Each structure stands twice: as C-alpha cells, then as structure tokens.
mmCIF file of C-alpha atoms in Angstrom:
data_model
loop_
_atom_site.group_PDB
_atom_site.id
_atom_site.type_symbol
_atom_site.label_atom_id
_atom_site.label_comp_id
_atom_site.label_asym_id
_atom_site.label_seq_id
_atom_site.Cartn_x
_atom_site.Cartn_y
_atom_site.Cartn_z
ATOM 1 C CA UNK A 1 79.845 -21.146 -2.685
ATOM 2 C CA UNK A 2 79.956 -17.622 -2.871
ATOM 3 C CA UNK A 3 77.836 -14.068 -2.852
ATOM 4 C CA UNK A 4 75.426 -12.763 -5.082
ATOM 5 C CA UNK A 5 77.576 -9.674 -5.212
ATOM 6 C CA UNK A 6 80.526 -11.487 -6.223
ATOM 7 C CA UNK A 7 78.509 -13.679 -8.963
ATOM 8 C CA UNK A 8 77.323 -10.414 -10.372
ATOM 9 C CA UNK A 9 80.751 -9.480 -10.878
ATOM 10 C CA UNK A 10 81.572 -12.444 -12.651
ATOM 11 C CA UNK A 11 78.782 -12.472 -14.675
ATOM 12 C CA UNK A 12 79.283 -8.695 -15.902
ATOM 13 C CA UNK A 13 82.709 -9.583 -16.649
ATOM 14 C CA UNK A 14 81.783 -13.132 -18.724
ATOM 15 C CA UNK A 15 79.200 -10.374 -20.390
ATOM 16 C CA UNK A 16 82.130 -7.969 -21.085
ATOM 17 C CA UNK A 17 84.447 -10.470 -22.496
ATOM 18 C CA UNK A 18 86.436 -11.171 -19.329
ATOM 19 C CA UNK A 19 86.962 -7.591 -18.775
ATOM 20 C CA UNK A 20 86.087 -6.245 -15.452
ATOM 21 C CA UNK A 21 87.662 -3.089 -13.503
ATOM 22 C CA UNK A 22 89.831 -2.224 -16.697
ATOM 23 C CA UNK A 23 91.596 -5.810 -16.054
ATOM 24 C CA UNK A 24 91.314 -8.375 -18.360
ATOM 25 C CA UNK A 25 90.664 -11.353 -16.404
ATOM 26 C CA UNK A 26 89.511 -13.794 -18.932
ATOM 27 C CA UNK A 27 90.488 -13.903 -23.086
ATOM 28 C CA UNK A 28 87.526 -13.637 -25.116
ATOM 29 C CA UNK A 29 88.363 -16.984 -26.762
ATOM 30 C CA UNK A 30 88.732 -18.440 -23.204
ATOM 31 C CA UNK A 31 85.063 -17.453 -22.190
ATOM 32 C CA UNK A 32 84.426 -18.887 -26.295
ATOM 33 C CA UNK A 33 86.149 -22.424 -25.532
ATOM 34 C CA UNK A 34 84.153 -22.795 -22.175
ATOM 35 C CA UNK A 35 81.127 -22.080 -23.643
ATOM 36 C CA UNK A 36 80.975 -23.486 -26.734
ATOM 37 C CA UNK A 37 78.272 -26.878 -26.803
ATOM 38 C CA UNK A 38 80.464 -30.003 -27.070
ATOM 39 C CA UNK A 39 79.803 -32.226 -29.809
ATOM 40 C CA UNK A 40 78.196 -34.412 -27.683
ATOM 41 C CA UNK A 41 74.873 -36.594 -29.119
ATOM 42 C CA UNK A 42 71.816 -35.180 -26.136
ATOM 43 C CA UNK A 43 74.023 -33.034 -24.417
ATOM 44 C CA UNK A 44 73.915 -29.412 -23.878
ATOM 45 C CA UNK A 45 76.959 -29.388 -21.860
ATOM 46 C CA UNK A 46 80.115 -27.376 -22.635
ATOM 47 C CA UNK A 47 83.515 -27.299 -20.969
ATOM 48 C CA UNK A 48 82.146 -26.554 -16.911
ATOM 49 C CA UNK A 49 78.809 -24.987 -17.903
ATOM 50 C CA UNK A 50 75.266 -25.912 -19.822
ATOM 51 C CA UNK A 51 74.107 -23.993 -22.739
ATOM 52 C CA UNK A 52 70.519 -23.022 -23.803
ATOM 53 C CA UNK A 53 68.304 -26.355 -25.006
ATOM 54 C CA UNK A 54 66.557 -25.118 -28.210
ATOM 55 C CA UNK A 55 63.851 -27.214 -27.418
ATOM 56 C CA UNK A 56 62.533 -28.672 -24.403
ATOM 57 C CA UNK A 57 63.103 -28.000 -20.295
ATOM 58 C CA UNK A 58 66.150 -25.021 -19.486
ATOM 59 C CA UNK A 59 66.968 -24.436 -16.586
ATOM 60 C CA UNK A 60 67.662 -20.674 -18.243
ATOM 61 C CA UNK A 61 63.474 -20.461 -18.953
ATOM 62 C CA UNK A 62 62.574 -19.675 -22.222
ATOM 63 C CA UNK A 63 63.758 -15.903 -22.937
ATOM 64 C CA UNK A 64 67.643 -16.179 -22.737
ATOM 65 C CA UNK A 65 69.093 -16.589 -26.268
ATOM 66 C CA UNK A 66 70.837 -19.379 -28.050
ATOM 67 C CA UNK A 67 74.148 -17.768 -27.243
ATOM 68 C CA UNK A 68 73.646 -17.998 -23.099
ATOM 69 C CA UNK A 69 75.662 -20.423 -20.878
ATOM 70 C CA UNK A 70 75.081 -21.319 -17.052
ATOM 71 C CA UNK A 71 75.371 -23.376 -14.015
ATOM 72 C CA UNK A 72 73.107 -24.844 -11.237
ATOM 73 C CA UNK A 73 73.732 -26.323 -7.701
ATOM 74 C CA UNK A 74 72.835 -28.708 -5.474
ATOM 75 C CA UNK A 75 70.999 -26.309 -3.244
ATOM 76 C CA UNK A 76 69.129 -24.803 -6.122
ATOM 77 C CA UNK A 77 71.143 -21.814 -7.564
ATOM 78 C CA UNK A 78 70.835 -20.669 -10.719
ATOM 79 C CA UNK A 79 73.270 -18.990 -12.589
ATOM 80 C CA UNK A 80 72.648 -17.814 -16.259
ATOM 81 C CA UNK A 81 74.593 -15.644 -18.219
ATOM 82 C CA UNK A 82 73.650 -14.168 -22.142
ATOM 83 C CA UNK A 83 76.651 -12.251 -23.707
ATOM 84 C CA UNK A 84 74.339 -11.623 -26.688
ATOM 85 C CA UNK A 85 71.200 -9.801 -24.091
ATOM 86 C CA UNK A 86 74.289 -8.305 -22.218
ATOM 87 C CA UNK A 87 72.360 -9.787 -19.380
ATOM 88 C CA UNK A 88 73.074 -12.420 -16.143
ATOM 89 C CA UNK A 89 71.107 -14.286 -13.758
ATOM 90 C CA UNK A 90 71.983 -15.150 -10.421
ATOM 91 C CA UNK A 91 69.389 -17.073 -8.082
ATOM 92 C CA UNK A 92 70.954 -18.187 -4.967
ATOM 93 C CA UNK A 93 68.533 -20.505 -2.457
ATOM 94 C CA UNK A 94 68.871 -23.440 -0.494
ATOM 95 C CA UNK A 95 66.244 -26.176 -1.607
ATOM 96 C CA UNK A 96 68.061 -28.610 0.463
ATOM 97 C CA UNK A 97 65.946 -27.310 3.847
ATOM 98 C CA UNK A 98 64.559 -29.079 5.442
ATOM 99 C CA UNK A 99 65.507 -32.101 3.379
ATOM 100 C CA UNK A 100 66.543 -32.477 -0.260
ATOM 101 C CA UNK A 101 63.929 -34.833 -1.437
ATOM 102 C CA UNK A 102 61.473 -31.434 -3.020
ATOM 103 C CA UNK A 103 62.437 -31.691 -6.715
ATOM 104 C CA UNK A 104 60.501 -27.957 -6.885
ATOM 105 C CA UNK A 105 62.981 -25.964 -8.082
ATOM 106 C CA UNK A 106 63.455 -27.249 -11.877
ATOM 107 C CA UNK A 107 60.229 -25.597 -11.942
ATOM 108 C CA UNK A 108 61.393 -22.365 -10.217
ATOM 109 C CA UNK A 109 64.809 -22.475 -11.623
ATOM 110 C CA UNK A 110 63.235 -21.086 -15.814
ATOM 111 C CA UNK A 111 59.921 -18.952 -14.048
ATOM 112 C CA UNK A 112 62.302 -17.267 -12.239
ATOM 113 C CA UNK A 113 64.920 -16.423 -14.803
ATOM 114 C CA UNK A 114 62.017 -15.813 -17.274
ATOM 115 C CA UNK A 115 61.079 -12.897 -15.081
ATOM 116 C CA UNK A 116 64.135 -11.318 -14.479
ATOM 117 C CA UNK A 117 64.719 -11.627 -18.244
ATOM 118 C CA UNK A 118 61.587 -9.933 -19.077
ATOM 119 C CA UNK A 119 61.702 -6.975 -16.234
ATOM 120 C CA UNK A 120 64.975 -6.134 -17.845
ATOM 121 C CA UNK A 121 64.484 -6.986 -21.682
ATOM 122 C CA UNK A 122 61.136 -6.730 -23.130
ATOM 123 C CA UNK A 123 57.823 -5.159 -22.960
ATOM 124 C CA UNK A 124 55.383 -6.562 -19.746
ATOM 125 C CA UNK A 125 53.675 -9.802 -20.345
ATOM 126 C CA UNK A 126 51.397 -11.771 -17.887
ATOM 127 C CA UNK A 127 52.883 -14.142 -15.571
ATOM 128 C CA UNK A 128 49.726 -17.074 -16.463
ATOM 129 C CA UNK A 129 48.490 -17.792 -19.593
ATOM 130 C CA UNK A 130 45.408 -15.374 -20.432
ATOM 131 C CA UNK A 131 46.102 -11.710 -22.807
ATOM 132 C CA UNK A 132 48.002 -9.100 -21.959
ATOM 133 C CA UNK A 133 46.745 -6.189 -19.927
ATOM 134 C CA UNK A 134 44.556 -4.630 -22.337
ATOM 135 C CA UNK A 135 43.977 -7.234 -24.597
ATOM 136 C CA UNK A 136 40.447 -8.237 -25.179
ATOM 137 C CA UNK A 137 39.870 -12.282 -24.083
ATOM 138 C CA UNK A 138 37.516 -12.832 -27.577
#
C-alpha cells in the first residue's frame, strides 16, 4: 500500500531513469532488467511488473506505448508507467467494497488510463464511438 503522492514520485523517477531529487535511486539498466518482457510463450510479464500487450485486453488501455510497464492490485489500482510518453498512471480504488466478487474494474482499469493518457498527450477525442466534435456523421 501506499499514497498517490508517493506513487507519483516513483513513477517520475522510473520516467527519469531512477533519478529523482538529484539522487540516483535506481540504474538505468536496473529499471531496463525489470522491465524488459521475459521470454516467456503468452506472457507479458517482466521481472515484478506487466508490459503493454500489442494486441488484445491491457490493463494500460490502448494509448500507452510498447515501451510502458505497470502493476495492478487486488483492490483495483492501476499503476502504469511509459518512459518513452514521459508519462505515469496511478489509479488507486478499492473494488473490494462491499465484496470482491464485481470483476468491473478490468473494464475501468484501460478507460481510465486511456483518458488520462489522452488529457495529457494528444489532441481531444470522444469518449464513445461517434466523430469528433466537428466532424460531420455522413
């Protein structure tokens, strides 16, 4: 467990490689080894962290790049970082009230990260399928 202010933290410095303060915390090829995809047949694990499926259900949505890492919890966090963007994701909740049997937040987990990602990185785009602001529906 821990804070979202904390978790920032770490993710700037995982996005600064392991740099944080003007303390190195972390060697670059440490973050590297950690986060490189195992050779694994159907995984996307790494050493402690997933990595970004190319195809298929992420729990990192569909904006963060091939080069992203990240973790979830029991309770439903979310935490997604993309050295490449320069950009983290923390989502902090607790799915488990009132019970844990709500299997909700695999579905929350990507819309959620997909809008962060897109408030920070690109251009607006609508939340639903349909066009754009703007854009003519013919």
């Amino acid at each position: 467990f821990s804070t979202a202010e904390d978790l920032a933290r770490f993710g700037y410095m995982l996005t600064h490689e392991g740099r944080i303060d003007g303390r190195q915390f972390l060697a670059p090829e440490t973050i590297e080894t950690f986060t490189t995809r195992a050779d694994v047949p159907n995984s996307t694990r790494a050493f402690g962290w997933d990595t970004k499926s190319q195809e298929g259900y992420s729990s990192a949505g569909d904006e963060f790049s091939a080069s992203s890492f990240g973790h979830t919890g029991y309770t439903g966090t979310s935490f997604w970082v993309d050295p490449a963007e320069d950009l983290f994701f923390v989502l902090l909740t607790n799915r488990v009230y009132p019970d844990d049997t709500d299997d909700q937040i695999s579905q929350v987990r990507p819309r959620a990260a997909n809008v962060v990602h897109r408030a920070i990185e690109g251009p607006p785009r609508p939340l639903l399928p349909g066009p754009s602001p703007g854009e003519s529906s013919d």
